[in-house]
């Protein structure tokens, strides 16, 4: 395991900085999300895959400041679009999210089943939320994986959620002045050589 020293330093520094009330609240949400991510990562048989889904969903709720699945998906989309504006697909190639995502899905919401347009990220997140809700409300973990045509989010919910939460946390750090920390350490090293 190789630790990302720059990311660790940024998170430590963020935790010790004096910030405005609004930025302090955002920092607290990021730190809470990191805590839930750390719990989901624990290497123990006492934590099931279903437990990890619940923990990861809670981490997203902390980061987006809402438990409403649709609203959380909207805020995640806004996070990537607002923090990485004008970035090319190539620049974002190490992320699951892509600036090329379009509203190619329709999600039916509410009792009236109102149709809402959704990007790949939003469609995945709503499906992930359904998986979490089936665990909590029905005691079932039937929705283990996500599969949609040409989606970078395809795969087992636990592994995709873990990666997306890590990436979302890193992208969140941009607003604190860590402009390149959203990239992987390999990408940052590659950029430094150019």
PDB file of C-alpha atoms in Angstrom:
ATOM      1  CA  UNK A   1       0.000   0.000   0.000  1.00  0.00           C
ATOM      2  CA  UNK A   2       1.356   3.394  -0.997  1.00  0.00           C
ATOM      3  CA  UNK A   3       0.015   6.341   0.952  1.00  0.00           C
ATOM      4  CA  UNK A   4      -0.584   9.651  -0.783  1.00  0.00           C
ATOM      5  CA  UNK A   5       1.585  11.925   1.346  1.00  0.00           C
ATOM      6  CA  UNK A   6       0.245  15.132  -0.253  1.00  0.00           C
ATOM      7  CA  UNK A   7      -3.356  14.118   0.396  1.00  0.00           C
ATOM      8  CA  UNK A   8      -2.605  13.147   3.987  1.00  0.00           C
ATOM      9  CA  UNK A   9      -0.832  16.481   4.545  1.00  0.00           C
ATOM     10  CA  UNK A  10      -3.735  18.405   2.977  1.00  0.00           C
ATOM     11  CA  UNK A  11      -6.315  16.676   5.181  1.00  0.00           C
ATOM     12  CA  UNK A  12      -4.187  17.241   8.282  1.00  0.00           C
ATOM     13  CA  UNK A  13      -3.628  20.890   7.394  1.00  0.00           C
ATOM     14  CA  UNK A  14      -7.322  21.355   6.663  1.00  0.00           C
ATOM     15  CA  UNK A  15      -8.167  19.994  10.107  1.00  0.00           C
ATOM     16  CA  UNK A  16      -5.905  22.515  11.834  1.00  0.00           C
ATOM     17  CA  UNK A  17      -6.688  25.662   9.808  1.00  0.00           C
ATOM     18  CA  UNK A  18      -8.796  28.530  11.088  1.00  0.00           C
ATOM     19  CA  UNK A  19     -11.694  29.006   8.702  1.00  0.00           C
ATOM     20  CA  UNK A  20     -14.796  31.119   8.272  1.00  0.00           C
ATOM     21  CA  UNK A  21     -18.005  29.662   9.714  1.00  0.00           C
ATOM     22  CA  UNK A  22     -19.202  28.463   6.293  1.00  0.00           C
ATOM     23  CA  UNK A  23     -15.887  26.840   5.359  1.00  0.00           C
ATOM     24  CA  UNK A  24     -15.613  25.363   8.844  1.00  0.00           C
ATOM     25  CA  UNK A  25     -18.991  23.674   8.344  1.00  0.00           C
ATOM     26  CA  UNK A  26     -17.836  22.310   4.976  1.00  0.00           C
ATOM     27  CA  UNK A  27     -14.611  21.048   6.575  1.00  0.00           C
ATOM     28  CA  UNK A  28     -16.637  19.281   9.269  1.00  0.00           C
ATOM     29  CA  UNK A  29     -18.762  17.565   6.616  1.00  0.00           C
ATOM     30  CA  UNK A  30     -15.617  16.435   4.776  1.00  0.00           C
ATOM     31  CA  UNK A  31     -14.103  15.108   8.012  1.00  0.00           C
ATOM     32  CA  UNK A  32     -17.309  13.218   8.818  1.00  0.00           C
ATOM     33  CA  UNK A  33     -17.355  11.720   5.319  1.00  0.00           C
ATOM     34  CA  UNK A  34     -13.731  10.648   5.783  1.00  0.00           C
ATOM     35  CA  UNK A  35     -14.691   8.979   9.062  1.00  0.00           C
ATOM     36  CA  UNK A  36     -17.448   6.945   7.411  1.00  0.00           C
ATOM     37  CA  UNK A  37     -15.127   6.041   4.539  1.00  0.00           C
ATOM     38  CA  UNK A  38     -12.544   4.825   7.078  1.00  0.00           C
ATOM     39  CA  UNK A  39     -15.175   2.690   8.814  1.00  0.00           C
ATOM     40  CA  UNK A  40     -16.229   1.143   5.498  1.00  0.00           C
ATOM     41  CA  UNK A  41     -12.581   0.334   4.715  1.00  0.00           C
ATOM     42  CA  UNK A  42     -11.985  -1.643   7.887  1.00  0.00           C
ATOM     43  CA  UNK A  43     -10.606  -5.054   7.106  1.00  0.00           C
ATOM     44  CA  UNK A  44     -12.741  -7.284   9.293  1.00  0.00           C
ATOM     45  CA  UNK A  45     -15.254 -10.031   8.703  1.00  0.00           C
ATOM     46  CA  UNK A  46     -17.556  -8.421  11.280  1.00  0.00           C
ATOM     47  CA  UNK A  47     -18.440  -5.740   8.695  1.00  0.00           C
ATOM     48  CA  UNK A  48     -20.542  -7.165   5.871  1.00  0.00           C
ATOM     49  CA  UNK A  49     -20.860  -5.763   2.362  1.00  0.00           C
ATOM     50  CA  UNK A  50     -24.339  -4.536   3.324  1.00  0.00           C
ATOM     51  CA  UNK A  51     -22.834  -2.688   6.320  1.00  0.00           C
ATOM     52  CA  UNK A  52     -20.295  -1.068   4.000  1.00  0.00           C
ATOM     53  CA  UNK A  53     -23.053   0.152   1.662  1.00  0.00           C
ATOM     54  CA  UNK A  54     -24.806   1.814   4.607  1.00  0.00           C
ATOM     55  CA  UNK A  55     -21.557   3.379   5.846  1.00  0.00           C
ATOM     56  CA  UNK A  56     -20.610   4.684   2.414  1.00  0.00           C
ATOM     57  CA  UNK A  57     -24.090   6.127   1.808  1.00  0.00           C
ATOM     58  CA  UNK A  58     -23.814   7.862   5.190  1.00  0.00           C
ATOM     59  CA  UNK A  59     -20.467   9.292   4.086  1.00  0.00           C
ATOM     60  CA  UNK A  60     -22.111  10.748   0.980  1.00  0.00           C
ATOM     61  CA  UNK A  61     -24.905  12.189   3.126  1.00  0.00           C
ATOM     62  CA  UNK A  62     -22.326  13.879   5.340  1.00  0.00           C
ATOM     63  CA  UNK A  63     -20.453  15.278   2.354  1.00  0.00           C
ATOM     64  CA  UNK A  64     -23.558  16.560   0.541  1.00  0.00           C
ATOM     65  CA  UNK A  65     -25.343  17.683   3.716  1.00  0.00           C
ATOM     66  CA  UNK A  66     -28.572  15.863   2.883  1.00  0.00           C
ATOM     67  CA  UNK A  67     -30.110  12.420   3.264  1.00  0.00           C
ATOM     68  CA  UNK A  68     -32.464  12.969   0.313  1.00  0.00           C
ATOM     69  CA  UNK A  69     -31.058  10.685  -2.369  1.00  0.00           C
ATOM     70  CA  UNK A  70     -32.030  12.825  -5.346  1.00  0.00           C
ATOM     71  CA  UNK A  71     -30.820  16.047  -3.731  1.00  0.00           C
ATOM     72  CA  UNK A  72     -27.582  14.334  -2.767  1.00  0.00           C
ATOM     73  CA  UNK A  73     -27.092  13.237  -6.387  1.00  0.00           C
ATOM     74  CA  UNK A  74     -27.695  16.819  -7.530  1.00  0.00           C
ATOM     75  CA  UNK A  75     -25.143  18.153  -5.038  1.00  0.00           C
ATOM     76  CA  UNK A  76     -22.563  15.558  -6.064  1.00  0.00           C
ATOM     77  CA  UNK A  77     -23.031  16.529  -9.689  1.00  0.00           C
ATOM     78  CA  UNK A  78     -22.710  20.215  -8.751  1.00  0.00           C
ATOM     79  CA  UNK A  79     -19.568  19.462  -6.756  1.00  0.00           C
ATOM     80  CA  UNK A  80     -17.768  17.964  -9.749  1.00  0.00           C
ATOM     81  CA  UNK A  81     -19.108  20.489 -12.256  1.00  0.00           C
ATOM     82  CA  UNK A  82     -18.350  23.529 -10.074  1.00  0.00           C
ATOM     83  CA  UNK A  83     -14.900  22.435  -8.889  1.00  0.00           C
ATOM     84  CA  UNK A  84     -13.678  21.094 -12.239  1.00  0.00           C
ATOM     85  CA  UNK A  85     -15.181  23.534 -14.764  1.00  0.00           C
ATOM     86  CA  UNK A  86     -13.722  23.453 -18.245  1.00  0.00           C
ATOM     87  CA  UNK A  87     -11.665  20.339 -17.547  1.00  0.00           C
ATOM     88  CA  UNK A  88     -11.311  17.974 -20.464  1.00  0.00           C
ATOM     89  CA  UNK A  89     -12.215  14.314 -20.472  1.00  0.00           C
ATOM     90  CA  UNK A  90      -8.504  13.573 -20.717  1.00  0.00           C
ATOM     91  CA  UNK A  91      -7.661  15.643 -17.614  1.00  0.00           C
ATOM     92  CA  UNK A  92     -10.415  13.867 -15.642  1.00  0.00           C
ATOM     93  CA  UNK A  93      -9.574  10.434 -17.022  1.00  0.00           C
ATOM     94  CA  UNK A  94      -8.595   9.046 -13.602  1.00  0.00           C
ATOM     95  CA  UNK A  95     -12.011   9.946 -12.128  1.00  0.00           C
ATOM     96  CA  UNK A  96     -15.248   8.002 -12.442  1.00  0.00           C
ATOM     97  CA  UNK A  97     -17.050  11.293 -13.156  1.00  0.00           C
ATOM     98  CA  UNK A  98     -16.557  12.772 -16.588  1.00  0.00           C
ATOM     99  CA  UNK A  99     -17.200  16.302 -17.862  1.00  0.00           C
ATOM    100  CA  UNK A 100     -18.810  14.600 -20.874  1.00  0.00           C
ATOM    101  CA  UNK A 101     -21.686  13.207 -18.807  1.00  0.00           C
ATOM    102  CA  UNK A 102     -25.082  14.261 -20.115  1.00  0.00           C
ATOM    103  CA  UNK A 103     -28.619  13.862 -18.826  1.00  0.00           C
ATOM    104  CA  UNK A 104     -29.214  10.590 -20.642  1.00  0.00           C
ATOM    105  CA  UNK A 105     -31.310   8.893 -17.946  1.00  0.00           C
ATOM    106  CA  UNK A 106     -34.817   9.502 -16.631  1.00  0.00           C
ATOM    107  CA  UNK A 107     -35.487   8.891 -12.958  1.00  0.00           C
ATOM    108  CA  UNK A 108     -39.048   8.691 -11.685  1.00  0.00           C
ATOM    109  CA  UNK A 109     -39.418  10.438  -8.330  1.00  0.00           C
ATOM    110  CA  UNK A 110     -42.079  10.741  -5.700  1.00  0.00           C
ATOM    111  CA  UNK A 111     -45.555   9.312  -5.408  1.00  0.00           C
ATOM    112  CA  UNK A 112     -46.577  10.797  -8.733  1.00  0.00           C
ATOM    113  CA  UNK A 113     -43.490   9.311 -10.395  1.00  0.00           C
ATOM    114  CA  UNK A 114     -42.424  12.647 -11.835  1.00  0.00           C
ATOM    115  CA  UNK A 115     -39.663  12.172 -14.428  1.00  0.00           C
ATOM    116  CA  UNK A 116     -36.332  13.897 -13.759  1.00  0.00           C
ATOM    117  CA  UNK A 117     -33.379  14.007 -16.146  1.00  0.00           C
ATOM    118  CA  UNK A 118     -30.185  12.515 -14.707  1.00  0.00           C
ATOM    119  CA  UNK A 119     -26.528  12.133 -15.616  1.00  0.00           C
ATOM    120  CA  UNK A 120     -24.603   8.892 -15.227  1.00  0.00           C
ATOM    121  CA  UNK A 121     -23.439   9.990 -11.769  1.00  0.00           C
ATOM    122  CA  UNK A 122     -26.970  10.795 -10.657  1.00  0.00           C
ATOM    123  CA  UNK A 123     -28.446   7.587 -12.055  1.00  0.00           C
ATOM    124  CA  UNK A 124     -25.782   5.513 -10.293  1.00  0.00           C
ATOM    125  CA  UNK A 125     -26.265   7.399  -7.035  1.00  0.00           C
ATOM    126  CA  UNK A 126     -30.033   6.906  -7.013  1.00  0.00           C
ATOM    127  CA  UNK A 127     -29.571   3.167  -7.713  1.00  0.00           C
ATOM    128  CA  UNK A 128     -26.978   3.010  -4.908  1.00  0.00           C
ATOM    129  CA  UNK A 129     -29.481   4.731  -2.612  1.00  0.00           C
ATOM    130  CA  UNK A 130     -32.126   2.130  -3.489  1.00  0.00           C
ATOM    131  CA  UNK A 131     -29.634  -0.590  -2.544  1.00  0.00           C
ATOM    132  CA  UNK A 132     -29.019   1.117   0.802  1.00  0.00           C
ATOM    133  CA  UNK A 133     -32.745   1.583   1.403  1.00  0.00           C
ATOM    134  CA  UNK A 134     -33.474  -2.069   0.678  1.00  0.00           C
ATOM    135  CA  UNK A 135     -30.882  -3.004   3.318  1.00  0.00           C
ATOM    136  CA  UNK A 136     -32.285  -0.639   5.938  1.00  0.00           C
ATOM    137  CA  UNK A 137     -36.011  -0.960   5.248  1.00  0.00           C
ATOM    138  CA  UNK A 138     -36.389  -4.546   3.984  1.00  0.00           C
ATOM    139  CA  UNK A 139     -33.295  -6.178   5.446  1.00  0.00           C
ATOM    140  CA  UNK A 140     -32.276  -7.322   1.961  1.00  0.00           C
ATOM    141  CA  UNK A 141     -29.126  -6.776  -0.041  1.00  0.00           C
ATOM    142  CA  UNK A 142     -30.321  -7.881  -3.458  1.00  0.00           C
ATOM    143  CA  UNK A 143     -28.997  -4.941  -5.471  1.00  0.00           C
ATOM    144  CA  UNK A 144     -25.294  -5.757  -5.310  1.00  0.00           C
ATOM    145  CA  UNK A 145     -24.155  -4.266  -8.618  1.00  0.00           C
ATOM    146  CA  UNK A 146     -24.948  -1.509 -11.065  1.00  0.00           C
ATOM    147  CA  UNK A 147     -25.022  -2.152 -14.811  1.00  0.00           C
ATOM    148  CA  UNK A 148     -25.894   0.438 -17.422  1.00  0.00           C
ATOM    149  CA  UNK A 149     -24.736   0.706 -21.002  1.00  0.00           C
ATOM    150  CA  UNK A 150     -21.482   2.672 -21.363  1.00  0.00           C
ATOM    151  CA  UNK A 151     -21.363   3.772 -17.718  1.00  0.00           C
ATOM    152  CA  UNK A 152     -18.062   4.215 -15.890  1.00  0.00           C
ATOM    153  CA  UNK A 153     -19.986   3.502 -12.670  1.00  0.00           C
ATOM    154  CA  UNK A 154     -20.627  -0.156 -13.553  1.00  0.00           C
ATOM    155  CA  UNK A 155     -19.641  -2.640 -10.890  1.00  0.00           C
ATOM    156  CA  UNK A 156     -20.346  -3.715  -7.346  1.00  0.00           C
ATOM    157  CA  UNK A 157     -21.883  -0.896  -5.332  1.00  0.00           C
ATOM    158  CA  UNK A 158     -19.384  -1.164  -2.476  1.00  0.00           C
ATOM    159  CA  UNK A 159     -16.318  -0.775  -4.667  1.00  0.00           C
ATOM    160  CA  UNK A 160     -17.740   1.964  -6.884  1.00  0.00           C
ATOM    161  CA  UNK A 161     -19.127   3.862  -3.869  1.00  0.00           C
ATOM    162  CA  UNK A 162     -15.824   3.645  -2.039  1.00  0.00           C
ATOM    163  CA  UNK A 163     -13.947   5.022  -5.028  1.00  0.00           C
ATOM    164  CA  UNK A 164     -16.507   7.740  -5.760  1.00  0.00           C
ATOM    165  CA  UNK A 165     -16.583   8.890  -2.132  1.00  0.00           C
ATOM    166  CA  UNK A 166     -12.761   9.129  -2.103  1.00  0.00           C
ATOM    167  CA  UNK A 167     -12.836  11.110  -5.345  1.00  0.00           C
ATOM    168  CA  UNK A 168     -15.640  13.360  -4.093  1.00  0.00           C
ATOM    169  CA  UNK A 169     -13.685  14.137  -0.931  1.00  0.00           C
ATOM    170  CA  UNK A 170     -10.566  14.978  -2.955  1.00  0.00           C
ATOM    171  CA  UNK A 171     -12.571  17.230  -5.304  1.00  0.00           C
ATOM    172  CA  UNK A 172     -14.129  18.925  -2.248  1.00  0.00           C
ATOM    173  CA  UNK A 173     -10.656  19.974  -1.135  1.00  0.00           C
ATOM    174  CA  UNK A 174     -10.286  22.257  -4.177  1.00  0.00           C
ATOM    175  CA  UNK A 175     -12.394  24.933  -2.458  1.00  0.00           C
ATOM    176  CA  UNK A 176      -9.754  25.069   0.305  1.00  0.00           C
ATOM    177  CA  UNK A 177      -6.929  25.821  -2.120  1.00  0.00           C
ATOM    178  CA  UNK A 178      -5.712  22.265  -2.795  1.00  0.00           C
ATOM    179  CA  UNK A 179      -6.072  22.686  -6.527  1.00  0.00           C
ATOM    180  CA  UNK A 180      -4.358  19.487  -7.719  1.00  0.00           C
ATOM    181  CA  UNK A 181      -5.189  17.114  -4.868  1.00  0.00           C
ATOM    182  CA  UNK A 182      -8.225  15.820  -6.796  1.00  0.00           C
ATOM    183  CA  UNK A 183      -5.787  14.071  -9.114  1.00  0.00           C
ATOM    184  CA  UNK A 184      -4.224  10.762  -8.157  1.00  0.00           C
ATOM    185  CA  UNK A 185      -0.667  10.887  -6.838  1.00  0.00           C
ATOM    186  CA  UNK A 186       0.458   9.211 -10.077  1.00  0.00           C
ATOM    187  CA  UNK A 187      -1.244  11.920 -12.167  1.00  0.00           C
ATOM    188  CA  UNK A 188       0.294  14.678 -10.014  1.00  0.00           C
ATOM    189  CA  UNK A 189       3.742  13.095 -10.446  1.00  0.00           C
ATOM    190  CA  UNK A 190       3.167  12.783 -14.188  1.00  0.00           C
ATOM    191  CA  UNK A 191       2.155  16.472 -14.360  1.00  0.00           C
ATOM    192  CA  UNK A 192       5.247  17.497 -12.407  1.00  0.00           C
ATOM    193  CA  UNK A 193       7.503  15.801 -14.976  1.00  0.00           C
ATOM    194  CA  UNK A 194       5.976  17.746 -17.869  1.00  0.00           C
TER     195      UNK A 194
END
